[in-house]
Short mmCIF file of C-alpha atoms in Angstrom, two decimals:
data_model
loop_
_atom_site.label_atom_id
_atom_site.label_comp_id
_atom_site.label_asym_id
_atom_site.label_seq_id
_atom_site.Cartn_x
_atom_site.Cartn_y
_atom_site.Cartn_z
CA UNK B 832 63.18 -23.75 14.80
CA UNK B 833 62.48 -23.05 18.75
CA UNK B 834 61.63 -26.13 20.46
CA UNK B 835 60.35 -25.40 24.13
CA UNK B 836 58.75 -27.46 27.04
CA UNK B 837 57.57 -24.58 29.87
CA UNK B 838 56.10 -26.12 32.67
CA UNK B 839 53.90 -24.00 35.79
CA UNK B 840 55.89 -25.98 38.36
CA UNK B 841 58.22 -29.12 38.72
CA UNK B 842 56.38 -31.25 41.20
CA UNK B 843 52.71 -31.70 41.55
CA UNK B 844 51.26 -32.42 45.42
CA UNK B 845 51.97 -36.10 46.71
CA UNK B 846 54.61 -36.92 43.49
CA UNK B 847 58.24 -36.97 43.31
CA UNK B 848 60.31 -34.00 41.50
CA UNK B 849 59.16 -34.05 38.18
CA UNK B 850 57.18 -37.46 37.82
CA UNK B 851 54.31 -35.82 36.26
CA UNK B 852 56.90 -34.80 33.30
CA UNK B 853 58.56 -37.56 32.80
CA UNK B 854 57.05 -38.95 29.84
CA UNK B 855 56.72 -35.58 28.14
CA UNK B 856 60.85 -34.80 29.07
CA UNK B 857 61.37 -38.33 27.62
CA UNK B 858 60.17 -37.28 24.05
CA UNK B 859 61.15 -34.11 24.07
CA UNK B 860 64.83 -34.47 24.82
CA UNK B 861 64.81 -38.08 22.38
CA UNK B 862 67.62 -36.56 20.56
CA UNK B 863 69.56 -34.83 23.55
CA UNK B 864 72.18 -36.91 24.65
CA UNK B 865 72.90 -34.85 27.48
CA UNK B 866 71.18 -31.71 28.87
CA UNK B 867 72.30 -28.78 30.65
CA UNK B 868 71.16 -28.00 34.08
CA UNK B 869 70.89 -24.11 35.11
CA UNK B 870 70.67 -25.05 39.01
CA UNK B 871 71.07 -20.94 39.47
CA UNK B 872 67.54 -20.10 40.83
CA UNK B 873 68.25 -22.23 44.00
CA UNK B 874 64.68 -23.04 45.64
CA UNK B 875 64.88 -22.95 49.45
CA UNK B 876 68.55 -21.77 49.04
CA UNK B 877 69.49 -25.59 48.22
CA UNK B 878 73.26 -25.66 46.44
CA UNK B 879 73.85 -26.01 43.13
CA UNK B 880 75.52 -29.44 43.35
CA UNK B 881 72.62 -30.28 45.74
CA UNK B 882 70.05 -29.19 43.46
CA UNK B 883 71.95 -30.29 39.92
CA UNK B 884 71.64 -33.89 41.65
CA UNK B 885 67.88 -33.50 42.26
CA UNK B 886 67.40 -32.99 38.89
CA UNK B 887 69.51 -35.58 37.48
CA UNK B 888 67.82 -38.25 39.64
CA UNK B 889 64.49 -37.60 38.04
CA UNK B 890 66.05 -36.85 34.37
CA UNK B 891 67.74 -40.49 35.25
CA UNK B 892 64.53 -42.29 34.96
CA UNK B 893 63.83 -40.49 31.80
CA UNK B 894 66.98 -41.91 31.19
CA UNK B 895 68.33 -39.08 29.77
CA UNK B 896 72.05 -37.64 31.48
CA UNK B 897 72.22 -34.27 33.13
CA UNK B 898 74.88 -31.95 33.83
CA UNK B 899 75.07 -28.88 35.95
CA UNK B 900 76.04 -26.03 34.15
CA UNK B 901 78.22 -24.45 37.22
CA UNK B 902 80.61 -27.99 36.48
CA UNK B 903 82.09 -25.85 33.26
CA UNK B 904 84.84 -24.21 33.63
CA UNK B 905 83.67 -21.86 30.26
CA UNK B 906 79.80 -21.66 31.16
CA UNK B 907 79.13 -19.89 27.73
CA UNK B 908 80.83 -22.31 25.56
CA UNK B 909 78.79 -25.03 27.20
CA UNK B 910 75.38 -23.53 26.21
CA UNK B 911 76.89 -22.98 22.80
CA UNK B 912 77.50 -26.23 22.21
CA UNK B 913 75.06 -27.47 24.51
CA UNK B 914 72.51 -30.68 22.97
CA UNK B 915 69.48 -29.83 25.80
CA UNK B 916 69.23 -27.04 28.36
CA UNK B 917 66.82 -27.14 31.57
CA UNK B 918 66.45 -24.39 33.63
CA UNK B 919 65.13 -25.33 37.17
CA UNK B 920 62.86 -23.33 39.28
CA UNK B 921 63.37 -21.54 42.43
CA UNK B 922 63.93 -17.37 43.16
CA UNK B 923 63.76 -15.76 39.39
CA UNK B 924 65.31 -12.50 40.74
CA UNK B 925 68.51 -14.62 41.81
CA UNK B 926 68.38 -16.57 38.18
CA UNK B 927 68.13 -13.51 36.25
CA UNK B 928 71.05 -12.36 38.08
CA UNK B 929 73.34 -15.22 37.64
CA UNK B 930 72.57 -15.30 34.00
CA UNK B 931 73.17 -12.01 33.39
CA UNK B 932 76.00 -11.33 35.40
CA UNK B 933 77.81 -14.37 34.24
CA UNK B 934 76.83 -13.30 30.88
CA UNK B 935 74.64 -16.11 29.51
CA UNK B 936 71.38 -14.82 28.53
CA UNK B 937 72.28 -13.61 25.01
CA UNK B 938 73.66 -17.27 24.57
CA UNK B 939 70.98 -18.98 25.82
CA UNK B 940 68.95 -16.77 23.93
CA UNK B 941 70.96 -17.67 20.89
CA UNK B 942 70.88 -21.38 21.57
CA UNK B 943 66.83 -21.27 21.73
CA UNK B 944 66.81 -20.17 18.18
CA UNK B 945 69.67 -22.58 16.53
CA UNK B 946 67.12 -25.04 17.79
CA UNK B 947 68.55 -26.30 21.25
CA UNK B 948 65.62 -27.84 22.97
CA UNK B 949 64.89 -25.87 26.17
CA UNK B 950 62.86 -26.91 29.39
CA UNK B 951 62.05 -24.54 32.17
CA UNK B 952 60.18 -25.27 35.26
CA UNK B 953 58.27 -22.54 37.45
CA UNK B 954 61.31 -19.53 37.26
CA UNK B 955 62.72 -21.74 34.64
CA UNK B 956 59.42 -20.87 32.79
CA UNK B 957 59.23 -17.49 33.63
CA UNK B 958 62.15 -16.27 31.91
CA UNK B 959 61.31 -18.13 28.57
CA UNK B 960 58.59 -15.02 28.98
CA UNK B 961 59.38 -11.35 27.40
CA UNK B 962 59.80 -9.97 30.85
CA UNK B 963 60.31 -11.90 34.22
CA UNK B 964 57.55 -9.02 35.59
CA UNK B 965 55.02 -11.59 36.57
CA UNK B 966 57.02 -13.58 38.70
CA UNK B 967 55.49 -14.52 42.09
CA UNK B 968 58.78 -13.97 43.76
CA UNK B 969 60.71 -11.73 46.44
CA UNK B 970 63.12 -9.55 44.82
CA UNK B 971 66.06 -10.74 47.11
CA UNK B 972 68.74 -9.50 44.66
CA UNK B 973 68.76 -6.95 42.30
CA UNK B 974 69.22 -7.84 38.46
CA UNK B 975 70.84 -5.65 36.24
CA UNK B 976 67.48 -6.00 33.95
CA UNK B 977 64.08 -7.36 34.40
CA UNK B 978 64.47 -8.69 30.37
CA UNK B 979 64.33 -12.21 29.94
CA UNK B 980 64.46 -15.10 26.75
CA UNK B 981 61.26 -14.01 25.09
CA UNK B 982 61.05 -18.12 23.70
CA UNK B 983 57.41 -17.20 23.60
CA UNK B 984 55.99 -13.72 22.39
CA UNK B 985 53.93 -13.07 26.10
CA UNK B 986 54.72 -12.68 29.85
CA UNK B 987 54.18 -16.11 31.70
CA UNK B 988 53.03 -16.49 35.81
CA UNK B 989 53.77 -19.95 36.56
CA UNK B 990 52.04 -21.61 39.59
CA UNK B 991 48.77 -19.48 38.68
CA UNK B 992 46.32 -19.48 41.07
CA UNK B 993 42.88 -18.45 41.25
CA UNK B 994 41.35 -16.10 43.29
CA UNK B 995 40.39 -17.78 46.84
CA UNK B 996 36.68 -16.51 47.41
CA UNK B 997 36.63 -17.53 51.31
CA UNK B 998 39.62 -15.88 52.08
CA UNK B 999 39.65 -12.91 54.23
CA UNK B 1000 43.55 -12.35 53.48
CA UNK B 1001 43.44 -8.93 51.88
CA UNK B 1002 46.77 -9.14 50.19
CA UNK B 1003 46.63 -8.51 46.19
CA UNK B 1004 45.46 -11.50 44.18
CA UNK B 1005 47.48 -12.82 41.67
CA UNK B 1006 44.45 -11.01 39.03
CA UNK B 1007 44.93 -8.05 40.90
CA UNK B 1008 48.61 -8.12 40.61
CA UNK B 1009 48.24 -9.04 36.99
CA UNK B 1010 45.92 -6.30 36.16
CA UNK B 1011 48.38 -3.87 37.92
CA UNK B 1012 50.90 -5.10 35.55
CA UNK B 1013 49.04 -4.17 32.72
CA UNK B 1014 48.65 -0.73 33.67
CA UNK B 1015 52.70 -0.17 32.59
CA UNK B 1016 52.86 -3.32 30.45
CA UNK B 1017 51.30 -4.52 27.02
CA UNK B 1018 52.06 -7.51 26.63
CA UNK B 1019 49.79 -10.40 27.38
CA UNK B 1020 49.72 -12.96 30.41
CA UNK B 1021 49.22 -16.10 30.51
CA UNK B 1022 48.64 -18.04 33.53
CA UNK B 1023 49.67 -20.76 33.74
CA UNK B 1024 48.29 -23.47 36.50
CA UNK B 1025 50.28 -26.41 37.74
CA UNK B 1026 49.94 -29.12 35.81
CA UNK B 1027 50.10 -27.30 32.48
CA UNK B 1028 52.63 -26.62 30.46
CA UNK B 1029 52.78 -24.79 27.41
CA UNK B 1030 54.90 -26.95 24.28
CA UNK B 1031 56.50 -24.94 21.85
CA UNK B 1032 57.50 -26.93 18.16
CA UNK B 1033 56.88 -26.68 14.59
CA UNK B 1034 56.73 -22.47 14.60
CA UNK B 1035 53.50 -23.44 17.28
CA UNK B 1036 52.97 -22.87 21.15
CA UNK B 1037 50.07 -25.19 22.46
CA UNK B 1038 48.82 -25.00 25.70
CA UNK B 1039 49.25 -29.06 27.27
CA UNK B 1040 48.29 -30.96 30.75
CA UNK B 1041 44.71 -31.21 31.92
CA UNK B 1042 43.50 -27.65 32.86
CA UNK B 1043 43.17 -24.53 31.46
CA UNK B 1044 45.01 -21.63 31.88
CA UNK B 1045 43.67 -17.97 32.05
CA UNK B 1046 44.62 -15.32 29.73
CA UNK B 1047 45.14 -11.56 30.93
CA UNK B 1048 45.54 -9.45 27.56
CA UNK B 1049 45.81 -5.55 28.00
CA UNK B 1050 42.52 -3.81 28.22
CA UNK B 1051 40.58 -6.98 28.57
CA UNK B 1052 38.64 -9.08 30.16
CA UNK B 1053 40.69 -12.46 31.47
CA UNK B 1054 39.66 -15.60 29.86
CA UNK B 1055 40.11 -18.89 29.68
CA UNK B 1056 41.86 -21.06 27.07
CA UNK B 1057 40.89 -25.42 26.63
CA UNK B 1058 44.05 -27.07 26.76
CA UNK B 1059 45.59 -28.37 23.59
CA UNK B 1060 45.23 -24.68 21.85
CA UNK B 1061 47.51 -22.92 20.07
CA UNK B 1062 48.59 -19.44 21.94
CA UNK B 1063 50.71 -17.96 18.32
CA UNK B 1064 47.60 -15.28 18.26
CA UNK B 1065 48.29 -14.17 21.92
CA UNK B 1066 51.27 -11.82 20.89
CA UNK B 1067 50.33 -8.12 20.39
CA UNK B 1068 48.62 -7.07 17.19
CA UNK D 1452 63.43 12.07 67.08
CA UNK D 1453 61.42 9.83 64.69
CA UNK D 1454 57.95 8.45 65.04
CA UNK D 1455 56.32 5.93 62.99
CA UNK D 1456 53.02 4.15 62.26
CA UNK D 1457 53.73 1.03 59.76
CA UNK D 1458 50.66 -1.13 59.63
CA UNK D 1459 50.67 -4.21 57.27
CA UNK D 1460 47.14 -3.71 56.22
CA UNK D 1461 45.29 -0.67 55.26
CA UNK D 1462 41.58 -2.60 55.66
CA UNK D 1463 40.21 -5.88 57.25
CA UNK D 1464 38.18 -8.31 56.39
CA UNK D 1465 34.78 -6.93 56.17
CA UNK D 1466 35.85 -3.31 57.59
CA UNK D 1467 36.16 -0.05 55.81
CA UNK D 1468 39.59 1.19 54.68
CA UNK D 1469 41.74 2.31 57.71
CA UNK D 1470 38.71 1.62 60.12
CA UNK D 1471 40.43 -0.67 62.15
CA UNK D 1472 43.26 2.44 62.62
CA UNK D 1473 41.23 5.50 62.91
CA UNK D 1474 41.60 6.00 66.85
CA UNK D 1475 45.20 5.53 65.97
CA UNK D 1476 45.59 7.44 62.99
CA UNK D 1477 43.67 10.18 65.41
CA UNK D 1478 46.33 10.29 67.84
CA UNK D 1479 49.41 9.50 66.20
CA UNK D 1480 48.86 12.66 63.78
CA UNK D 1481 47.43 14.78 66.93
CA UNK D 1482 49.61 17.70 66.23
CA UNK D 1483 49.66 17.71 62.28
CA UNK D 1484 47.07 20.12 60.77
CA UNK D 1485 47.21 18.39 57.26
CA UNK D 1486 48.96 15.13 56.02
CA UNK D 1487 50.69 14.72 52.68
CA UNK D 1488 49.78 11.59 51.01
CA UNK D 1489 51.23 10.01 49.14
CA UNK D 1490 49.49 7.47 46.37
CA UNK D 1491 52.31 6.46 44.11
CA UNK D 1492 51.34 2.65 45.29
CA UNK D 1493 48.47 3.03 43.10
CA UNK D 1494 46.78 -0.39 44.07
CA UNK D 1495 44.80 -2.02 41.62
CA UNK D 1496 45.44 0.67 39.20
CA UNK D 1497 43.32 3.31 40.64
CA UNK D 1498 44.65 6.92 39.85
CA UNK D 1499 46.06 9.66 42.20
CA UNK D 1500 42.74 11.29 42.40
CA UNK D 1501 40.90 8.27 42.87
CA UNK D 1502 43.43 7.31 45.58
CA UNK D 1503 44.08 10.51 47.56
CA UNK D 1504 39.90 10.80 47.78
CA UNK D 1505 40.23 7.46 48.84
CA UNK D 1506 42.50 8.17 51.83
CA UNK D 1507 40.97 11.94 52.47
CA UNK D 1508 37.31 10.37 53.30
CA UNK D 1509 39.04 7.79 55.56
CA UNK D 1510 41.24 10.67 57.40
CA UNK D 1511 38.29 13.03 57.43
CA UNK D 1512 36.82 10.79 60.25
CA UNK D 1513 39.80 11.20 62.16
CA UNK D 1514 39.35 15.03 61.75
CA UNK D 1515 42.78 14.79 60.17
CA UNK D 1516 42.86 16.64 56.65
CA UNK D 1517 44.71 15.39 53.36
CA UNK D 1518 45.95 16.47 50.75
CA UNK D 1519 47.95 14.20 47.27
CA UNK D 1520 51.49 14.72 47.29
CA UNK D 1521 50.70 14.76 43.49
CA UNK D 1522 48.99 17.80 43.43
CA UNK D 1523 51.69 19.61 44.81
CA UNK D 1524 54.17 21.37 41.56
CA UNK D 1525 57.02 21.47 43.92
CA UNK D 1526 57.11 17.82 45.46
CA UNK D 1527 60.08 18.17 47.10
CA UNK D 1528 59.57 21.06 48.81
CA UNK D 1529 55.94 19.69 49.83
CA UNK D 1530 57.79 17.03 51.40
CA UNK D 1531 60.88 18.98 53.25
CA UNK D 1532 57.75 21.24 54.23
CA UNK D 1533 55.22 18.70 55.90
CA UNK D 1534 53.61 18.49 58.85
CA UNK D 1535 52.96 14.46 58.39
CA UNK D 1536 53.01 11.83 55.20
CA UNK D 1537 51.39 8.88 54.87
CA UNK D 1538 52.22 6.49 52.18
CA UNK D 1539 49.44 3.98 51.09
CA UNK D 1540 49.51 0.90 49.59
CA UNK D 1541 49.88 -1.40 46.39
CA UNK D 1542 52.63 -1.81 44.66
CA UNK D 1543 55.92 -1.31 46.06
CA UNK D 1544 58.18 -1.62 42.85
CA UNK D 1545 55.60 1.42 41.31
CA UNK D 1546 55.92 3.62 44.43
CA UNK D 1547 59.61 3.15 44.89
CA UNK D 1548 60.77 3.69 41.60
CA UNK D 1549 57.75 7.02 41.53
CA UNK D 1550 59.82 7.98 45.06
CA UNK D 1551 63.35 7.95 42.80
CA UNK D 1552 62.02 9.07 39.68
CA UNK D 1553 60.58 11.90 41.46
CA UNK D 1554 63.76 12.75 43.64
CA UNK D 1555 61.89 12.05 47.01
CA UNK D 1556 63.19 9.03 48.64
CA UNK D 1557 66.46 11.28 50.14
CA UNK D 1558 64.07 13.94 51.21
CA UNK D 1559 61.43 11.97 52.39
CA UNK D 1560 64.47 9.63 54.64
CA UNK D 1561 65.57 13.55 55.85
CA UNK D 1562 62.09 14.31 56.91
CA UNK D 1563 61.40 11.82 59.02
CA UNK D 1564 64.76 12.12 61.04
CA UNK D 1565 63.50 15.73 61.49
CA UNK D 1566 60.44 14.06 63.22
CA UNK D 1567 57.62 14.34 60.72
CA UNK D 1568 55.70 11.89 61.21
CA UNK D 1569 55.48 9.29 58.65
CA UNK D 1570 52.57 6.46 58.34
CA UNK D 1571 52.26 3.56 55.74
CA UNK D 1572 50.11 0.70 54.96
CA UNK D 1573 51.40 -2.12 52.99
CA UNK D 1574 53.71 -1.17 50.41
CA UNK D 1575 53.99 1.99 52.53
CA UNK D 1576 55.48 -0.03 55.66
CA UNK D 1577 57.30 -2.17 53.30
CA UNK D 1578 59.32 1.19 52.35
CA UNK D 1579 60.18 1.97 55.97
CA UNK D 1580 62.40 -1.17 56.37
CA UNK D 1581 65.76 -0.95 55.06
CA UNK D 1582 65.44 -2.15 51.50
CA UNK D 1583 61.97 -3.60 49.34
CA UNK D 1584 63.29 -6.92 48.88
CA UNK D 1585 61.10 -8.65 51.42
CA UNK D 1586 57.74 -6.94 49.14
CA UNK D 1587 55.04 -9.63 48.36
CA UNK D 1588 54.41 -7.57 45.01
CA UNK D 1589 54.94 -8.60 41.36
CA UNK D 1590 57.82 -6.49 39.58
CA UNK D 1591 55.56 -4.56 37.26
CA UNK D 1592 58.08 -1.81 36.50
CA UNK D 1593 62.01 -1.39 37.19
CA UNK D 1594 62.93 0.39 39.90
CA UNK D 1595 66.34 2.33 40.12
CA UNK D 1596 67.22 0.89 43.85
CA UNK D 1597 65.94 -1.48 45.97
CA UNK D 1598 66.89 0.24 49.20
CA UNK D 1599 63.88 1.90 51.00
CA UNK D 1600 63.76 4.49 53.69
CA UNK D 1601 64.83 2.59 56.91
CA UNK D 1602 62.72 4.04 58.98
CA UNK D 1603 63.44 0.63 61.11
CA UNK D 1604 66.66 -0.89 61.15
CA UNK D 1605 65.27 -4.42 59.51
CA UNK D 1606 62.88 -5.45 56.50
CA UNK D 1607 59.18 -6.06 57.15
CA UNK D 1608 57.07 -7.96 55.20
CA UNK D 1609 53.57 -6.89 55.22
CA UNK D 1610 50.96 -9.41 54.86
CA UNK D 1611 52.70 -12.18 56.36
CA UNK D 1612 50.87 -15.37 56.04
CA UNK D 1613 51.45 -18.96 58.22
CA UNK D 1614 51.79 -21.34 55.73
CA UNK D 1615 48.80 -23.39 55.02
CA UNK D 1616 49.50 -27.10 55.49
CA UNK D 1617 45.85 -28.37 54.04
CA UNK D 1618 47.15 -26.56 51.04
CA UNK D 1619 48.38 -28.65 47.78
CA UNK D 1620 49.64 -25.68 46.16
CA UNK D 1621 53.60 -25.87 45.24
CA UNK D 1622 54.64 -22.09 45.06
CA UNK D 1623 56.76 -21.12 47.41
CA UNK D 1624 55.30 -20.64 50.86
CA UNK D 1625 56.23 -16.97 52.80
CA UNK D 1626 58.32 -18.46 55.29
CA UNK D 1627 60.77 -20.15 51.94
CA UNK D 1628 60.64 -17.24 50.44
CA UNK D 1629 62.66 -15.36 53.10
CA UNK D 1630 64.75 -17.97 53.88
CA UNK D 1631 66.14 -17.78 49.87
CA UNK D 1632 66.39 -13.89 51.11
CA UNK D 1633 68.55 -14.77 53.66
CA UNK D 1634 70.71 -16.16 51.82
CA UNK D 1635 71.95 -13.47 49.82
CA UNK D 1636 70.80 -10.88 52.61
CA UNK D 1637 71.44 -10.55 56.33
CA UNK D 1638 68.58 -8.09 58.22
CA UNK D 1639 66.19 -9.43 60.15
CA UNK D 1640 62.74 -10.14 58.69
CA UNK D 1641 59.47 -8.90 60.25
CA UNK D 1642 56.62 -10.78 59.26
CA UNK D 1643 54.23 -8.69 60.11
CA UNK D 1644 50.49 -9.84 60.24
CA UNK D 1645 47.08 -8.34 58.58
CA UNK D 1646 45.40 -6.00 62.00
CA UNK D 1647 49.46 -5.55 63.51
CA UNK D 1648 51.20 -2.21 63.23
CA UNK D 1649 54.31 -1.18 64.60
CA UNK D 1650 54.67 1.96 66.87
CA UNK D 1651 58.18 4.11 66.50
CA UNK D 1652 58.34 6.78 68.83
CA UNK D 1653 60.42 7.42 71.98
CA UNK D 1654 63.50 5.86 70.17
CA UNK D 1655 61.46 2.83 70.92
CA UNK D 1656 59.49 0.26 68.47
CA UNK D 1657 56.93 -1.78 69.64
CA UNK D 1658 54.52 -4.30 67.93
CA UNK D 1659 50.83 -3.24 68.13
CA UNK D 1660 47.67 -4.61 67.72
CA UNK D 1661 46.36 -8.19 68.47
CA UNK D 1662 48.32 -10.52 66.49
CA UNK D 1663 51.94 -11.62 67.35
CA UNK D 1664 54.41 -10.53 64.75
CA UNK D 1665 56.91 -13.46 63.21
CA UNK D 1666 60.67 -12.90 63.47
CA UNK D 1667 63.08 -14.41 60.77
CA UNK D 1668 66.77 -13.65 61.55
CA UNK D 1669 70.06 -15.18 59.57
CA UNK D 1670 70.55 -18.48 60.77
CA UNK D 1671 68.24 -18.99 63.54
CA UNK D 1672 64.72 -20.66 63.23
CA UNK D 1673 62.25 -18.22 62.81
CA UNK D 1674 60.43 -17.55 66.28
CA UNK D 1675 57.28 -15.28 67.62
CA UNK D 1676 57.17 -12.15 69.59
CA UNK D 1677 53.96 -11.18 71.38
CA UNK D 1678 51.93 -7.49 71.20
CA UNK D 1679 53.55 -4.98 72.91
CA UNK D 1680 56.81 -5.92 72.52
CA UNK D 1681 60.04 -3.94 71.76
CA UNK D 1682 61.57 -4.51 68.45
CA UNK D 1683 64.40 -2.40 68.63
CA UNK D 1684 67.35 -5.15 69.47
CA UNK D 1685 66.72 -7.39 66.61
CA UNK D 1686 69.07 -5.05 64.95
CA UNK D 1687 72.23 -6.48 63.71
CA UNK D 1688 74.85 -7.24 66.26
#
């Protein structure tokens, strides 16, 4: 059974890395002795020592033990036999690179559904989508395919962000971009604001933080969904 | 001897589309009885038709005729045959891989090294630098290349944005974003800003309009170069 914990972004303004998380990383990875970091995405071009450290500092106080995935000499065997997997955020053209061309994503894909807990944060999210097409970043590297975990049945933006009505910037919005998506793509979209994250157990995906998050489905007007529901219904007739 | 018009908005806030570039538009296609355009960019959606009208009403005012590269059974030849193109916005991963799928992107390079000359807005500037990878756009369908016309020997980014420090958003601001593309990539940046254009002509390119333009380069600290300016030594060493 997939267990998931996709979060819109890692840190929330005026908190440490992944404070706002901790308690929900805490109970999610109870049984995880140690997890797996996938440092690969690289925000700001950090390392992946440098950023594998970031991330165990935080996980720390959850008291739970990371380890960098790059450490392993046999990167594929470690996700096989991997207890917990997090996938931090950063440039999702770069991650889907890495994974592919060191030849992970069927694993990881594999390791979702033996029932390997799996937390992603902002591109880490992303690519728990069908498709990593409604990323918000640059394409700085070209992946051999834009096909990602599919953990949840849907395309996911993280970092959402509403349409700014006093702007007089008159690049896309993300709706726009959205909607321009769904004139190739079926699939629905959820956005997905910071401060939410969508928790997927028991054969359910439920929408959890504060907010809501908007809903683009093909052909439709966007809507809103409360947090605490259940997005199963989302995936295409 | 090539000449170029690569604004990084087609409209303004509060201004009709291309208003803001109509006396240039008037004198930059001076001696071209009808422009090819070319709406693969589709923004928003719209359709070719619904595009190319778009962009005819806007030329019209410049006395300058149009007419949709789209409508054309022989696009190739349309191309190799033109008397000036301009390439409109949206999205850039849709009009590049429309430019491959279509077999243009070789003909269209070969056409404006024969001097046709070649405008864009947007998406349509972003194609002029060497590759796409410094597009703002969401990758909405998979394009065959990344690498773009290079019209100019460096990537632009079109709708650059300063980042906004009252903001308490988390997403990666434009300036991090091409820093993570430099490093995996190593051509200068142009950030180019809403109401700038540059001007290639004379084997020379300057920076028009108002604004200055912002200049990101491999290792050194991103700096500003004023209107009127020559851009042409920020090629690589």
């Amino acid at each position: 059974m997939k267990r998931a914990l996709l979060a819109s972004t890692s840190t929330l303004h005026e908190q440490d890395y992944l404070e706002y998380l901790l308690p929900e990383i805490k109970s999610f990875f109870k049984d995880s002795k140690e997890v797996i970091f996938i440092p690969f995405a690289r925000p700001g071009g950090i390392t992946h020592d440098e950023y594998t450290e970031k991330a165990a500092v935080a996980f720390k106080k959850a008291g739970i033990k990371l380890r960098g995935l790059h450490e392993f000499k046999d990167m594929q065997t470690a996700i096989a036999s991997a207890k917990g997997i997090f996938t931090g955020g950063g440039n999702t053209f770069l991650l889907v690179s890495e994974l592919y061309r060191n030849k992970l994503m069927a694993g990881l894909q594999q390791a979702v559904k033996n029932g390997v807990p799996y937390m992603g944060t902002s591109a880490g999210t992303n690519i728990a989508g069908l498709t990593m097409q409604t990323t918000n970043d640059m394409p700085i590297v070209y992946p051999p395919s834009f096909k990602t975990l599919g953990i949840v049945p849907f395309n996911i933006n993280p970092h959402y962000l509403d349409p700014d009505k006093n702007s007089t910037h008159k690049g896309e919005t993300r709706e726009t971009r959205i909607k321009e998506f769904h004139k190739i793509n079926t699939q629905p979209v959820v956005g997905l604001r910071e401060g939410s994250w969508l928790l997927v157990e028991n054969n359910k995906i439920a929408l959890k933080g504060e907010l809501s998050a908007r809903i683009f489905k093909l052909e439709k007007v966007p809507f809103e969904i409360e947090t605490g529901s259940e997005l199963n219904e989302l995936a295409e007739a």
